[in-house]
Coordinates of C-alpha atoms in Angstrom, one line a residue:
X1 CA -16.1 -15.8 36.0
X2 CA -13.5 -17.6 34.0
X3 CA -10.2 -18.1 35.1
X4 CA -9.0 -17.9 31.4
X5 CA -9.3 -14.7 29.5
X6 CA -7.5 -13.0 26.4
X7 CA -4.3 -12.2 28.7
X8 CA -3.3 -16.0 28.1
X9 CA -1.8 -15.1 24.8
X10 CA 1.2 -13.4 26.7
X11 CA 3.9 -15.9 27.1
X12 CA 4.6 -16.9 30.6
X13 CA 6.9 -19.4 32.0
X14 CA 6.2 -21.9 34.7
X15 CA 8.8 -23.2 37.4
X16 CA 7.6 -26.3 39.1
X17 CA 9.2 -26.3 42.7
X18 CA 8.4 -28.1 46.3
X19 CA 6.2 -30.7 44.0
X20 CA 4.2 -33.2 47.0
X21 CA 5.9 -36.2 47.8
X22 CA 4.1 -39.6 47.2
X23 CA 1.6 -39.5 50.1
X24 CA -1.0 -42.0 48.3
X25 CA -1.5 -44.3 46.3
X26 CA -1.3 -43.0 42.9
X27 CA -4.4 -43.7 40.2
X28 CA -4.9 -42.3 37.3
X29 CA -8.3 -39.7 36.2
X30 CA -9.5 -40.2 32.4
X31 CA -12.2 -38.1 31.3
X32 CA -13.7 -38.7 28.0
X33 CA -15.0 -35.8 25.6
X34 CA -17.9 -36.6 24.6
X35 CA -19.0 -35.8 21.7
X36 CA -14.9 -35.1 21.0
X37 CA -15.0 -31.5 20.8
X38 CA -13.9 -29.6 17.3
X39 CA -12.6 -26.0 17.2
X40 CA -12.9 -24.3 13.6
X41 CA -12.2 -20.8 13.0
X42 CA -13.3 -19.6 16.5
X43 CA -11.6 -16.6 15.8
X44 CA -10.5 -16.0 19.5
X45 CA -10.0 -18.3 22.6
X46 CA -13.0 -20.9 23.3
X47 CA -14.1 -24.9 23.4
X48 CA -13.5 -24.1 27.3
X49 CA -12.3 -26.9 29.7
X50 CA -12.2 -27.1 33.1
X51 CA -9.8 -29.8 33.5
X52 CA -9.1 -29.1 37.7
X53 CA -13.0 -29.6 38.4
X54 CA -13.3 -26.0 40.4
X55 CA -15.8 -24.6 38.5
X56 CA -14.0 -22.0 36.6
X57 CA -12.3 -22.9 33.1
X58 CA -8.8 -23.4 33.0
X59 CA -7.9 -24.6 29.3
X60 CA -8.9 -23.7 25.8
X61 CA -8.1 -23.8 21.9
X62 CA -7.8 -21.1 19.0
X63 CA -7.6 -21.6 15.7
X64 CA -8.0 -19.6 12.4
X65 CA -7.9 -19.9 9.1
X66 CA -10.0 -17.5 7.4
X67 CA -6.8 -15.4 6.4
X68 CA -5.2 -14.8 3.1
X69 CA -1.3 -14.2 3.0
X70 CA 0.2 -12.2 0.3
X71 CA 1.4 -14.9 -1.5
X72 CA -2.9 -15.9 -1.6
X73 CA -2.7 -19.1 0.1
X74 CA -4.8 -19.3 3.6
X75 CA -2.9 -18.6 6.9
X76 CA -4.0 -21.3 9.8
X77 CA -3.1 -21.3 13.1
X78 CA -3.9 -24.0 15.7
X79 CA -3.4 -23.5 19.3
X80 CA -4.1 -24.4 23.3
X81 CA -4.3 -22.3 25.9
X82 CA -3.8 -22.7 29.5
X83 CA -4.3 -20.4 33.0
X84 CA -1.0 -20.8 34.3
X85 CA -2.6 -20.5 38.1
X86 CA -4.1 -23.3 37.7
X87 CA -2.8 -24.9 34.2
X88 CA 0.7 -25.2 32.5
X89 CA 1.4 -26.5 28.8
X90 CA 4.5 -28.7 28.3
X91 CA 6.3 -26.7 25.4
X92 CA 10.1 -27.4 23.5
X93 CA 12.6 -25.0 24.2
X94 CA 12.5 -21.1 21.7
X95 CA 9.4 -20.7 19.6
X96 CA 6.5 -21.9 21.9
X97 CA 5.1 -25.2 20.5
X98 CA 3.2 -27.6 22.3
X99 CA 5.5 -30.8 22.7
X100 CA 3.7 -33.6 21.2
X101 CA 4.0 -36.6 23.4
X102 CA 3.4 -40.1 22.4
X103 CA 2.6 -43.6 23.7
X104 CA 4.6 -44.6 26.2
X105 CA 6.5 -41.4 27.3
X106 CA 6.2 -40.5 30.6
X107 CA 5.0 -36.7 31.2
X108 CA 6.7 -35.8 34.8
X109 CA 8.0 -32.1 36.0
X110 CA 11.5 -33.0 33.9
X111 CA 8.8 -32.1 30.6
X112 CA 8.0 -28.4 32.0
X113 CA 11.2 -26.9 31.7
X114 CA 9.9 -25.0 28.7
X115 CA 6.3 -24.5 30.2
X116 CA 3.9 -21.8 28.8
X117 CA 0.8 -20.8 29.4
X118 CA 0.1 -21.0 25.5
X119 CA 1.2 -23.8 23.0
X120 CA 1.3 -23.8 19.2
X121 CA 0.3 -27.0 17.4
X122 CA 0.6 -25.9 14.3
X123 CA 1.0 -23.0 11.7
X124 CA 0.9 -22.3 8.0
X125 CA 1.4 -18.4 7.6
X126 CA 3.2 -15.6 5.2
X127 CA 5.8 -14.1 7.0
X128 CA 5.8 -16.0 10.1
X129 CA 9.6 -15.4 10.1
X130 CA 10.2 -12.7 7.9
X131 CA 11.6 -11.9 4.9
X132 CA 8.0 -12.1 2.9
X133 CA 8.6 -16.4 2.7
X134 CA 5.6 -18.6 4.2
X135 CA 6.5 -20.9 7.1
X136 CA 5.8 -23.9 9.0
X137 CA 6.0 -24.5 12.5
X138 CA 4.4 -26.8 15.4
X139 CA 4.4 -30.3 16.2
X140 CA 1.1 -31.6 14.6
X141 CA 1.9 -29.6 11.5
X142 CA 3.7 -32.8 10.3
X143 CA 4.4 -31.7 6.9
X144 CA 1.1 -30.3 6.3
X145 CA -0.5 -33.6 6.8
X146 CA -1.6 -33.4 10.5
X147 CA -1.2 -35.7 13.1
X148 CA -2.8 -37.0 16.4
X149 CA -0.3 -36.7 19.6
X150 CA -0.3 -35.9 23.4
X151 CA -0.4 -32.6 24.6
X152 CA 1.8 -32.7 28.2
X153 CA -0.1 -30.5 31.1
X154 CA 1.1 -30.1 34.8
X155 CA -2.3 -29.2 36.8
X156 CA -3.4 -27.5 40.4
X157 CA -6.3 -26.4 42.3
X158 CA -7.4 -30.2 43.2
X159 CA -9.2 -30.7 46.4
X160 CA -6.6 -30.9 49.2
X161 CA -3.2 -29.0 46.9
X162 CA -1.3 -26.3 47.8
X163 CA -1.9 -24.2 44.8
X164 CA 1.1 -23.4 42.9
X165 CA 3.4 -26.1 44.9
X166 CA 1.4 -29.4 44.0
X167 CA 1.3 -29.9 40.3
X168 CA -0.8 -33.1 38.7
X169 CA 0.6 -34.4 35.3
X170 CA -1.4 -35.5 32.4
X171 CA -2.1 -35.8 29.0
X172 CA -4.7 -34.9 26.5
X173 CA -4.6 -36.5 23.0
X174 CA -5.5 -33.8 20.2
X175 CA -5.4 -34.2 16.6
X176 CA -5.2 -31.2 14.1
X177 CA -6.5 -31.8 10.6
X178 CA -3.9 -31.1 7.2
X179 CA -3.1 -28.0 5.4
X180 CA -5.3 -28.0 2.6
X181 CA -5.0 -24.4 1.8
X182 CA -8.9 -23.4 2.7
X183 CA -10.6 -22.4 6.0
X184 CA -10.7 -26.1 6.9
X185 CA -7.0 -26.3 7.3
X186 CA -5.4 -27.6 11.2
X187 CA -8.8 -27.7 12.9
X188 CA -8.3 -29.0 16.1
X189 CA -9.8 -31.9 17.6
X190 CA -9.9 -33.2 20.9
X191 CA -10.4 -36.5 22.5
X192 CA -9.9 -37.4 25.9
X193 CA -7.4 -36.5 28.7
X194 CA -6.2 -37.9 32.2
X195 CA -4.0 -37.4 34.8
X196 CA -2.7 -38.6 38.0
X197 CA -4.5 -38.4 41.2
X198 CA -1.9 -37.8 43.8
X199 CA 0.4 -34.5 43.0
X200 CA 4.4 -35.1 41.6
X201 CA 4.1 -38.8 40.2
X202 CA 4.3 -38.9 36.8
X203 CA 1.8 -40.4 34.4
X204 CA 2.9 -42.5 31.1
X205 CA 0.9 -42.7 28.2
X206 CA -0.8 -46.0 27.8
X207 CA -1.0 -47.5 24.1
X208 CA -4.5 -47.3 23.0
X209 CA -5.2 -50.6 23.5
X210 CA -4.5 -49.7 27.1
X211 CA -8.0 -48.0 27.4
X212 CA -10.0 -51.4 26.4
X213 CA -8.6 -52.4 30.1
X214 CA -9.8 -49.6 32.0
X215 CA -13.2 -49.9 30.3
X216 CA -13.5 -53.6 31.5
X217 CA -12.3 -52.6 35.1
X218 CA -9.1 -54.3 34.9
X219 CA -7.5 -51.0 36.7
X220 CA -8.0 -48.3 39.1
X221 CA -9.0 -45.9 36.6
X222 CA -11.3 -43.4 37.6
X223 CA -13.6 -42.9 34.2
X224 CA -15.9 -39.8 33.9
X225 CA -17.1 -37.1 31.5
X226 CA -16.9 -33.5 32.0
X227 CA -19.1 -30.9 30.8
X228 CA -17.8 -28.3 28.9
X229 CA -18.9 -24.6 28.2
X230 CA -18.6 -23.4 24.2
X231 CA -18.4 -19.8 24.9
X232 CA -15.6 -17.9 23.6
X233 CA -13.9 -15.1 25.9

């Protein structure tokens, strides 16, 4: 049984209190998607993750674009999903869209002010604000070109938390493909993520060249792939 089901797409809004003092020393958990794992037109939540390790999935990705708008252009839609027991989506302030995080930033409980339990990356759709006008929104829509960034998450249910009081942070870098006005439009792609290891310490985003370190040992970077289930709630 899944955490994650078709509820997720209510909005929901996290407060991140009584996060654990540093008790350890803090290192830092990349997992690698391999093969990187594509969602096109699933046509409801799926690509499953389990990012906490429990056994039960706790993150996902929608996207759509099999639509036609009024105005006959395609209508794509490009979005993660999170269950906020366990999993919590870093999101700006009003219309829920991911925040996209780049190298270097730091993703700590100051990012989860906005949380959600769903995050937009990016849309293309008629009437997405009214008044019969298509609209843009999300941060990877970038113009209708795409873009690869950092989705921010704050994590519980590792071994030894106090669920709902110790949060993890971390990253996962997605990319979502341009707006080219057919079903292939802002199809999400996802490449890796990590997070700290010890609950409340913040994790920064390395630059990629970063990652040729880890791979020759040069850190304490714990390097592993996670199997994921394709099945679609």
């Amino acid at each position: 049984m899944r955490h994650l089901t078709r509820s997720t797409l209510a909005a929901g809004a996290l407060k991140l209190g009584g996060l654990a003092a540093f008790q350890a020393e803090a290192s830092v958990v990349y997992v690698d998607l391999v093969p990187d794992l594509v969602t096109a037109n699933n046509a409801t939540i799926g690509n499953f993750l389990d990012l906490n390790g429990d056994g039960s999935d706790d993150f996902a990705f929608g996207h759509d674009a099999t639509d036609t708008g009024s105005d006959g252009q395609t209508d794509a839609i490009a979005v993660v999903f999170s269950d906020p027991s366990f999993v919590m989506i870093a999101n700006d302030a009003g219309f829920p869209s991911a925040t996209r995080f780049g190298t270097g930033s730091t993703i700590d409980a100051a990012a989860f002010a906005d949380a959600n339990k769903v995050g937009v990356l990016a849309i293309d759709d008629f009437d997405l604000n009214g008044g019969g006008v298509r609209a843009q929104a999300g941060n990877w829509y970038n113009g209708g070109a795409g873009t690869i960034g950092y989705v921010g998450f704050a994590m519980t249910g590792l071994p030894g938390d106090v669920v709902g009081t110790d949060y993890h942070f971390g990253w996962m870098r997605v990319g979502v493909s341009a707006y080219d006005n057919t079903s292939n439009s802002l199809v999400i792609t996802a490449y890796d993520y990590a997070y700290e290891s010890v609950a409340g310490v913040g994790i920064t985003i390395p630059e990629p060249a970063g990652w040729a370190l880890f791979a020759a040992g040069g850190t304490a970077l714990a390097a592993r792939r996670r199997r994921r289930t394709a099945t679609t709630a």
